[in-house]
Amino acid sequence: MKPKSATFVISASEPSQFPPPSLPEVAFAGRSNVGKSSLINALTGHGSLARTSRTPGRTRLVNWFEVDCRGMGGPAAKLGKIHFVDLPGYGYADVPIAMRAAWQPLIEAFLGERSSLRAVVLLIDIRRGVEDEELDFVPWLVEKQVPVVVALTKADKLPKAQRLPAAQAAKKALGLKRDPILFSAQDDFGREELWRAIASAAAAAEKKPA
Ligand code: GTP
Ligand code: MG
């Protein structure tokens, strides 16, 4: 199950550079180095669409990708053409304060005011679990009525027996209705389940009156 095409659209370092909200959007958020760009590449099946890096804080801009889901198997096909939005990671201690101060308004401007936003995929490193940032972030999104899908990344790094307990702990800590999705870009699992969750969150958001 792979989209027909996935292409880079534009990068923005400030809200004035955001493209028009012409397509439904799914944003990917999470701590720096959590695996956002790798997950986007795994979901789209286009190896080097989003740049990945061992150096935390690599993605400093908001990046848009156009993803054509038509012809995909399962509920994802109903998404049609959408935008994936790769957000800069939060919580990277080594960036200068001035730079961090520039990112937060950028992320908030996007997540708080974007009419085309249908869902946020929040990535949490399975070994770190839920931390203060996520405890603040999830209720903020809920208040803004943005559907959240939680993915636990790098699940390959945890022994199998510890994965479900980690998912249950995250679910409880964040008060989620749905189970977080176990995901590994390296071992290629969780992909189909995540596509289904994205499609269902986006469809629910679509039905909501504006
Ligand atoms: P920033 O853009 O810097 O915020 O990072 P990011 O969240 O986009 O993370 P990225 O996808 O660049 O991955 C960071 C590092 O984690 C890279 O070295 C990846 O190879 C590694 N990584 C990503 N996903 C996985 C995974 O599923 N398993 C393992 N073992 N490593 C992963
Ligand atoms: Mg990145």
PDB file of C-alpha atoms and ligand atoms in Angstrom:
ATOM      1  CA  MET A   1       0.000   0.000   0.000  1.00  0.00           C
ATOM      2  CA  LYS A   2       1.788   3.030  -1.271  1.00  0.00           C
ATOM      3  CA  PRO A   3       0.555   6.377  -2.619  1.00  0.00           C
ATOM      4  CA  LYS A   4       0.631   6.948  -6.343  1.00  0.00           C
ATOM      5  CA  SER A   5       3.031   9.824  -5.913  1.00  0.00           C
ATOM      6  CA  ALA A   6       4.604  11.955  -3.207  1.00  0.00           C
ATOM      7  CA  THR A   7       6.462  15.120  -4.034  1.00  0.00           C
ATOM      8  CA  PHE A   8       8.047  17.984  -2.161  1.00  0.00           C
ATOM      9  CA  VAL A   9       6.037  21.216  -2.414  1.00  0.00           C
ATOM     10  CA  ILE A  10       7.644  23.964  -0.351  1.00  0.00           C
ATOM     11  CA  SER A  11       9.458  24.842   2.875  1.00  0.00           C
ATOM     12  CA  ALA A  12       8.469  27.738   5.113  1.00  0.00           C
ATOM     13  CA  SER A  13      10.386  29.506   7.853  1.00  0.00           C
ATOM     14  CA  GLU A  14       7.529  31.883   8.650  1.00  0.00           C
ATOM     15  CA  PRO A  15       3.718  31.862   8.327  1.00  0.00           C
ATOM     16  CA  SER A  16       3.744  34.297   5.390  1.00  0.00           C
ATOM     17  CA  GLN A  17       5.439  31.549   3.361  1.00  0.00           C
ATOM     18  CA  PHE A  18       2.798  28.901   4.097  1.00  0.00           C
ATOM     19  CA  PRO A  19       1.194  27.675   0.863  1.00  0.00           C
ATOM     20  CA  PRO A  20      -2.541  28.283   0.397  1.00  0.00           C
ATOM     21  CA  PRO A  21      -4.666  25.736   2.313  1.00  0.00           C
ATOM     22  CA  SER A  22      -5.684  24.085  -0.935  1.00  0.00           C
ATOM     23  CA  LEU A  23      -5.608  20.431   0.188  1.00  0.00           C
ATOM     24  CA  PRO A  24      -6.546  18.570   3.388  1.00  0.00           C
ATOM     25  CA  GLU A  25      -3.458  18.397   5.587  1.00  0.00           C
ATOM     26  CA  VAL A  26      -1.949  15.833   7.938  1.00  0.00           C
ATOM     27  CA  ALA A  27       0.884  17.180  10.090  1.00  0.00           C
ATOM     28  CA  PHE A  28       3.664  15.207  11.779  1.00  0.00           C
ATOM     29  CA  ALA A  29       4.915  16.521  15.095  1.00  0.00           C
ATOM     30  CA  GLY A  30       7.230  15.295  17.803  1.00  0.00           C
ATOM     31  CA  ARG A  31      10.489  15.703  19.617  1.00  0.00           C
ATOM     32  CA  SER A  32      13.564  16.329  17.560  1.00  0.00           C
ATOM     33  CA  ASN A  33      15.160  13.094  16.300  1.00  0.00           C
ATOM     34  CA  VAL A  34      12.004  11.064  17.094  1.00  0.00           C
ATOM     35  CA  GLY A  35      11.871   9.832  13.488  1.00  0.00           C
ATOM     36  CA  LYS A  36       9.364  12.161  11.797  1.00  0.00           C
ATOM     37  CA  SER A  37      11.141  12.388   8.482  1.00  0.00           C
ATOM     38  CA  SER A  38      11.851   8.630   8.465  1.00  0.00           C
ATOM     39  CA  LEU A  39       8.179   7.908   9.176  1.00  0.00           C
ATOM     40  CA  ILE A  40       7.047  10.176   6.341  1.00  0.00           C
ATOM     41  CA  ASN A  41       9.426   8.396   3.997  1.00  0.00           C
ATOM     42  CA  ALA A  42       8.199   4.979   5.153  1.00  0.00           C
ATOM     43  CA  LEU A  43       4.532   5.945   4.784  1.00  0.00           C
ATOM     44  CA  THR A  44       4.960   7.353   1.312  1.00  0.00           C
ATOM     45  CA  GLY A  45       7.378   4.669   0.173  1.00  0.00           C
ATOM     46  CA  HIS A  46       9.576   7.297  -1.424  1.00  0.00           C
ATOM     47  CA  GLY A  47      12.963   6.733   0.165  1.00  0.00           C
ATOM     48  CA  SER A  48      14.431  10.182   0.396  1.00  0.00           C
ATOM     49  CA  LEU A  49      11.427  12.482   0.231  1.00  0.00           C
ATOM     50  CA  ALA A  50      11.972  13.991   3.683  1.00  0.00           C
ATOM     51  CA  ARG A  51      15.572  14.426   4.783  1.00  0.00           C
ATOM     52  CA  THR A  52      16.583  12.336   7.765  1.00  0.00           C
ATOM     53  CA  SER A  53      19.601  12.823   9.953  1.00  0.00           C
ATOM     54  CA  ARG A  54      21.466  11.522  12.940  1.00  0.00           C
ATOM     55  CA  THR A  55      21.894  15.114  14.046  1.00  0.00           C
ATOM     56  CA  PRO A  56      18.873  16.200  16.074  1.00  0.00           C
ATOM     57  CA  GLY A  57      17.160  19.355  14.885  1.00  0.00           C
ATOM     58  CA  ARG A  58      17.725  18.687  11.201  1.00  0.00           C
ATOM     59  CA  THR A  59      14.265  19.772  10.096  1.00  0.00           C
ATOM     60  CA  ARG A  60      14.090  23.450  10.997  1.00  0.00           C
ATOM     61  CA  LEU A  61      11.465  24.490   8.515  1.00  0.00           C
ATOM     62  CA  VAL A  62       7.894  23.447   7.961  1.00  0.00           C
ATOM     63  CA  ASN A  63       7.976  21.197   4.878  1.00  0.00           C
ATOM     64  CA  TRP A  64       4.998  20.391   2.677  1.00  0.00           C
ATOM     65  CA  PHE A  65       4.638  17.284   0.544  1.00  0.00           C
ATOM     66  CA  GLU A  66       1.818  16.509  -1.835  1.00  0.00           C
ATOM     67  CA  VAL A  67       0.694  12.911  -1.507  1.00  0.00           C
ATOM     68  CA  ASP A  68      -1.675  11.345  -3.997  1.00  0.00           C
ATOM     69  CA  CYS A  69      -3.516   8.542  -2.207  1.00  0.00           C
ATOM     70  CA  ARG A  70      -5.858   7.680  -5.044  1.00  0.00           C
ATOM     71  CA  GLY A  71      -5.589   4.034  -6.001  1.00  0.00           C
ATOM     72  CA  MET A  72      -4.185   2.998  -2.628  1.00  0.00           C
ATOM     73  CA  GLY A  73      -5.740  -0.034  -0.993  1.00  0.00           C
ATOM     74  CA  GLY A  74      -8.043   0.358   2.006  1.00  0.00           C
ATOM     75  CA  PRO A  75      -9.513   3.512   3.531  1.00  0.00           C
ATOM     76  CA  ALA A  76      -6.468   5.631   2.636  1.00  0.00           C
ATOM     77  CA  ALA A  77      -7.650   5.832  -0.990  1.00  0.00           C
ATOM     78  CA  LYS A  78     -10.526   8.040   0.155  1.00  0.00           C
ATOM     79  CA  LEU A  79      -8.038  10.686   1.229  1.00  0.00           C
ATOM     80  CA  GLY A  80      -7.431  11.596  -2.404  1.00  0.00           C
ATOM     81  CA  LYS A  81      -4.751  14.241  -2.767  1.00  0.00           C
ATOM     82  CA  ILE A  82      -3.502  15.564   0.546  1.00  0.00           C
ATOM     83  CA  HIS A  83      -0.594  17.445   2.039  1.00  0.00           C
ATOM     84  CA  PHE A  84       1.775  15.880   4.528  1.00  0.00           C
ATOM     85  CA  VAL A  85       3.391  18.550   6.683  1.00  0.00           C
ATOM     86  CA  ASP A  86       6.703  17.788   8.408  1.00  0.00           C
ATOM     87  CA  LEU A  87       7.052  20.105  11.416  1.00  0.00           C
ATOM     88  CA  PRO A  88      10.331  21.058  13.096  1.00  0.00           C
ATOM     89  CA  GLY A  89      10.994  18.892  16.145  1.00  0.00           C
ATOM     90  CA  TYR A  90      10.620  20.352  19.617  1.00  0.00           C
ATOM     91  CA  GLY A  91      12.657  19.793  22.737  1.00  0.00           C
ATOM     92  CA  TYR A  92      16.134  19.827  21.267  1.00  0.00           C
ATOM     93  CA  ALA A  93      18.219  21.266  24.077  1.00  0.00           C
ATOM     94  CA  ASP A  94      21.197  22.366  21.999  1.00  0.00           C
ATOM     95  CA  VAL A  95      19.513  24.930  19.788  1.00  0.00           C
ATOM     96  CA  PRO A  96      20.027  28.572  20.718  1.00  0.00           C
ATOM     97  CA  ILE A  97      17.101  30.060  22.624  1.00  0.00           C
ATOM     98  CA  ALA A  98      16.507  32.633  19.880  1.00  0.00           C
ATOM     99  CA  MET A  99      16.018  29.869  17.350  1.00  0.00           C
ATOM    100  CA  ARG A 100      13.651  27.971  19.598  1.00  0.00           C
ATOM    101  CA  ALA A 101      11.704  31.183  20.143  1.00  0.00           C
ATOM    102  CA  ALA A 102      11.242  31.415  16.379  1.00  0.00           C
ATOM    103  CA  TRP A 103      10.008  27.831  15.978  1.00  0.00           C
ATOM    104  CA  GLN A 104       7.315  27.823  18.589  1.00  0.00           C
ATOM    105  CA  PRO A 105       5.239  30.602  16.997  1.00  0.00           C
ATOM    106  CA  LEU A 106       5.776  28.908  13.655  1.00  0.00           C
ATOM    107  CA  ILE A 107       4.428  25.576  14.894  1.00  0.00           C
ATOM    108  CA  GLU A 108       1.619  27.238  16.832  1.00  0.00           C
ATOM    109  CA  ALA A 109       0.643  29.390  13.874  1.00  0.00           C
ATOM    110  CA  PHE A 110       0.369  26.294  11.770  1.00  0.00           C
ATOM    111  CA  LEU A 111      -1.397  23.992  14.225  1.00  0.00           C
ATOM    112  CA  GLY A 112      -3.631  26.628  15.747  1.00  0.00           C
ATOM    113  CA  GLU A 113      -4.874  28.461  12.689  1.00  0.00           C
ATOM    114  CA  ARG A 114      -4.696  26.194   9.698  1.00  0.00           C
ATOM    115  CA  SER A 115      -8.160  25.728   8.193  1.00  0.00           C
ATOM    116  CA  SER A 116      -7.038  22.758   6.090  1.00  0.00           C
ATOM    117  CA  LEU A 117      -5.567  20.767   8.999  1.00  0.00           C
ATOM    118  CA  ARG A 118      -7.369  17.412   9.396  1.00  0.00           C
ATOM    119  CA  ALA A 119      -5.121  15.490  11.762  1.00  0.00           C
ATOM    120  CA  VAL A 120      -1.849  15.573  13.656  1.00  0.00           C
ATOM    121  CA  VAL A 121       0.290  12.489  13.944  1.00  0.00           C
ATOM    122  CA  LEU A 122       2.210  12.878  17.195  1.00  0.00           C
ATOM    123  CA  LEU A 123       5.372  10.807  17.298  1.00  0.00           C
ATOM    124  CA  ILE A 124       6.834   9.614  20.574  1.00  0.00           C
ATOM    125  CA  ASP A 125      10.035   7.581  20.854  1.00  0.00           C
ATOM    126  CA  ILE A 126       8.922   4.282  22.391  1.00  0.00           C
ATOM    127  CA  ARG A 127      11.934   4.183  24.688  1.00  0.00           C
ATOM    128  CA  ARG A 128      11.379   7.696  26.060  1.00  0.00           C
ATOM    129  CA  GLY A 129       7.618   7.455  26.417  1.00  0.00           C
ATOM    130  CA  VAL A 130       5.420  10.437  27.261  1.00  0.00           C
ATOM    131  CA  GLU A 131       7.245  13.509  28.556  1.00  0.00           C
ATOM    132  CA  ASP A 132       6.189  17.003  29.656  1.00  0.00           C
ATOM    133  CA  GLU A 133       5.958  18.370  26.113  1.00  0.00           C
ATOM    134  CA  GLU A 134       3.419  15.732  25.071  1.00  0.00           C
ATOM    135  CA  LEU A 135       1.447  16.208  28.290  1.00  0.00           C
ATOM    136  CA  ASP A 136       1.073  19.887  27.309  1.00  0.00           C
ATOM    137  CA  PHE A 137       0.651  19.316  23.620  1.00  0.00           C
ATOM    138  CA  VAL A 138      -2.164  16.756  23.479  1.00  0.00           C
ATOM    139  CA  PRO A 139      -4.709  18.758  25.546  1.00  0.00           C
ATOM    140  CA  TRP A 140      -3.817  21.850  23.492  1.00  0.00           C
ATOM    141  CA  LEU A 141      -4.658  19.973  20.278  1.00  0.00           C
ATOM    142  CA  VAL A 142      -7.820  18.545  21.817  1.00  0.00           C
ATOM    143  CA  GLU A 143      -8.910  22.065  22.763  1.00  0.00           C
ATOM    144  CA  LYS A 144      -8.317  23.168  19.166  1.00  0.00           C
ATOM    145  CA  GLN A 145     -10.397  20.162  18.063  1.00  0.00           C
ATOM    146  CA  VAL A 146      -7.558  18.712  16.007  1.00  0.00           C
ATOM    147  CA  PRO A 147      -7.719  14.894  15.880  1.00  0.00           C
ATOM    148  CA  VAL A 148      -4.509  13.323  17.178  1.00  0.00           C
ATOM    149  CA  VAL A 149      -3.025   9.996  16.162  1.00  0.00           C
ATOM    150  CA  VAL A 150      -0.149   8.860  18.371  1.00  0.00           C
ATOM    151  CA  ALA A 151       2.637   6.730  16.903  1.00  0.00           C
ATOM    152  CA  LEU A 152       5.368   5.186  19.044  1.00  0.00           C
ATOM    153  CA  THR A 153       8.472   5.286  16.893  1.00  0.00           C
ATOM    154  CA  LYS A 154      11.607   3.144  16.758  1.00  0.00           C
ATOM    155  CA  ALA A 155       9.598   0.238  18.195  1.00  0.00           C
ATOM    156  CA  ASP A 156      12.318  -2.098  16.850  1.00  0.00           C
ATOM    157  CA  LYS A 157      14.564  -0.776  19.629  1.00  0.00           C
ATOM    158  CA  LEU A 158      12.391  -2.279  22.349  1.00  0.00           C
ATOM    159  CA  PRO A 159      12.066  -6.050  22.923  1.00  0.00           C
ATOM    160  CA  LYS A 160       8.714  -7.324  21.647  1.00  0.00           C
ATOM    161  CA  ALA A 161       7.324  -8.117  25.093  1.00  0.00           C
ATOM    162  CA  GLN A 162       7.798  -4.504  26.195  1.00  0.00           C
ATOM    163  CA  ARG A 163       6.078  -2.869  23.227  1.00  0.00           C
ATOM    164  CA  LEU A 164       2.398  -3.296  24.139  1.00  0.00           C
ATOM    165  CA  PRO A 165       2.965  -2.275  27.768  1.00  0.00           C
ATOM    166  CA  ALA A 166       4.724   0.876  26.469  1.00  0.00           C
ATOM    167  CA  ALA A 167       1.712   1.620  24.250  1.00  0.00           C
ATOM    168  CA  GLN A 168      -0.703   1.147  27.136  1.00  0.00           C
ATOM    169  CA  ALA A 169       1.373   3.421  29.374  1.00  0.00           C
ATOM    170  CA  ALA A 170       1.354   6.178  26.721  1.00  0.00           C
ATOM    171  CA  LYS A 171      -2.379   5.748  26.193  1.00  0.00           C
ATOM    172  CA  LYS A 172      -3.044   6.133  29.889  1.00  0.00           C
ATOM    173  CA  ALA A 173      -0.668   9.069  30.396  1.00  0.00           C
ATOM    174  CA  LEU A 174      -2.274  11.030  27.554  1.00  0.00           C
ATOM    175  CA  GLY A 175      -5.860   9.899  28.195  1.00  0.00           C
ATOM    176  CA  LEU A 176      -6.224   8.663  24.611  1.00  0.00           C
ATOM    177  CA  LYS A 177      -9.303   6.866  23.333  1.00  0.00           C
ATOM    178  CA  ARG A 178      -7.377   4.847  20.762  1.00  0.00           C
ATOM    179  CA  ASP A 179      -4.288   2.726  21.184  1.00  0.00           C
ATOM    180  CA  PRO A 180      -1.055   4.359  20.047  1.00  0.00           C
ATOM    181  CA  ILE A 181       0.401   2.724  16.955  1.00  0.00           C
ATOM    182  CA  LEU A 182       3.643   0.794  17.220  1.00  0.00           C
ATOM    183  CA  PHE A 183       5.829   1.939  14.356  1.00  0.00           C
ATOM    184  CA  SER A 184       9.248   1.135  12.989  1.00  0.00           C
ATOM    185  CA  ALA A 185      10.683   2.716   9.878  1.00  0.00           C
ATOM    186  CA  GLN A 186      13.657   0.412  10.169  1.00  0.00           C
ATOM    187  CA  ASP A 187      11.795  -2.895  10.415  1.00  0.00           C
ATOM    188  CA  ASP A 188       8.860  -1.633   8.380  1.00  0.00           C
ATOM    189  CA  PHE A 189       5.920  -2.217  10.648  1.00  0.00           C
ATOM    190  CA  GLY A 190       2.910  -0.149  11.695  1.00  0.00           C
ATOM    191  CA  ARG A 191       2.658   1.425   8.263  1.00  0.00           C
ATOM    192  CA  GLU A 192      -0.746   0.080   7.200  1.00  0.00           C
ATOM    193  CA  GLU A 193      -2.214   0.592  10.638  1.00  0.00           C
ATOM    194  CA  LEU A 194      -1.024   4.190  10.645  1.00  0.00           C
ATOM    195  CA  TRP A 195      -2.495   4.844   7.194  1.00  0.00           C
ATOM    196  CA  ARG A 196      -5.836   3.497   8.452  1.00  0.00           C
ATOM    197  CA  ALA A 197      -5.716   5.684  11.564  1.00  0.00           C
ATOM    198  CA  ILE A 198      -4.843   8.770   9.519  1.00  0.00           C
ATOM    199  CA  ALA A 199      -7.687   8.088   7.094  1.00  0.00           C
ATOM    200  CA  SER A 200     -10.188   7.597   9.875  1.00  0.00           C
ATOM    201  CA  ALA A 201      -9.083  10.715  11.794  1.00  0.00           C
ATOM    202  CA  ALA A 202      -9.185  12.807   8.628  1.00  0.00           C
ATOM    203  CA  ALA A 203     -12.621  11.479   7.668  1.00  0.00           C
ATOM    204  CA  ALA A 204     -13.967  12.311  11.135  1.00  0.00           C
ATOM    205  CA  ALA A 205     -12.529  15.844  10.911  1.00  0.00           C
ATOM    206  CA  GLU A 206     -14.108  16.266   7.480  1.00  0.00           C
ATOM    207  CA  LYS A 207     -17.593  15.622   8.861  1.00  0.00           C
ATOM    208  CA  LYS A 208     -17.173  18.147  11.667  1.00  0.00           C
ATOM    209  CA  PRO A 209     -18.917  21.461  10.986  1.00  0.00           C
ATOM    210  CA  ALA A 210     -16.389  24.276  10.426  1.00  0.00           C
TER     211      ALA A 210
HETATM  212  P1  GTP B   1      14.498  16.133  13.188  1.00  0.00           P
HETATM  213  O1  GTP B   1      14.048  16.530  11.816  1.00  0.00           O
HETATM  214  O2  GTP B   1      15.929  16.400  13.439  1.00  0.00           O
HETATM  215  O3  GTP B   1      13.621  16.677  14.259  1.00  0.00           O
HETATM  216  O4  GTP B   1      14.439  14.532  13.285  1.00  0.00           O
HETATM  217  P2  GTP B   1      13.290  13.574  12.791  1.00  0.00           P
HETATM  218  O5  GTP B   1      12.249  13.454  13.842  1.00  0.00           O
HETATM  219  O6  GTP B   1      12.823  13.924  11.425  1.00  0.00           O
HETATM  220  O7  GTP B   1      14.080  12.162  12.791  1.00  0.00           O
HETATM  221  P3  GTP B   1      14.726  11.387  11.548  1.00  0.00           P
HETATM  222  O8  GTP B   1      13.668  10.730  10.745  1.00  0.00           O
HETATM  223  O9  GTP B   1      15.685  12.278  10.857  1.00  0.00           O
HETATM  224  O10 GTP B   1      15.502  10.210  12.328  1.00  0.00           O
HETATM  225  C1  GTP B   1      16.439  10.476  13.344  1.00  0.00           C
HETATM  226  C2  GTP B   1      17.354   9.277  13.542  1.00  0.00           C
HETATM  227  O11 GTP B   1      16.598   8.145  14.012  1.00  0.00           O
HETATM  228  C3  GTP B   1      18.029   8.792  12.247  1.00  0.00           C
HETATM  229  O12 GTP B   1      19.340   8.387  12.561  1.00  0.00           O
HETATM  230  C4  GTP B   1      17.164   7.617  11.818  1.00  0.00           C
HETATM  231  O13 GTP B   1      17.848   6.679  11.032  1.00  0.00           O
HETATM  232  C5  GTP B   1      16.756   7.021  13.147  1.00  0.00           C
HETATM  233  N1  GTP B   1      15.459   6.313  13.034  1.00  0.00           N
HETATM  234  C6  GTP B   1      14.311   6.804  12.505  1.00  0.00           C
HETATM  235  N2  GTP B   1      13.315   5.883  12.542  1.00  0.00           N
HETATM  236  C7  GTP B   1      13.843   4.770  13.101  1.00  0.00           C
HETATM  237  C8  GTP B   1      13.310   3.453  13.406  1.00  0.00           C
HETATM  238  O14 GTP B   1      12.155   3.113  13.163  1.00  0.00           O
HETATM  239  N3  GTP B   1      14.172   2.583  14.022  1.00  0.00           N
HETATM  240  C9  GTP B   1      15.456   2.912  14.314  1.00  0.00           C
HETATM  241  N4  GTP B   1      16.196   1.982  14.931  1.00  0.00           N
HETATM  242  N5  GTP B   1      15.990   4.113  14.029  1.00  0.00           N
HETATM  243  C10 GTP B   1      15.203   5.038  13.424  1.00  0.00           C
HETATM  244 MG    MG B   2      13.120  15.619  10.313  1.00  0.00          MG
END
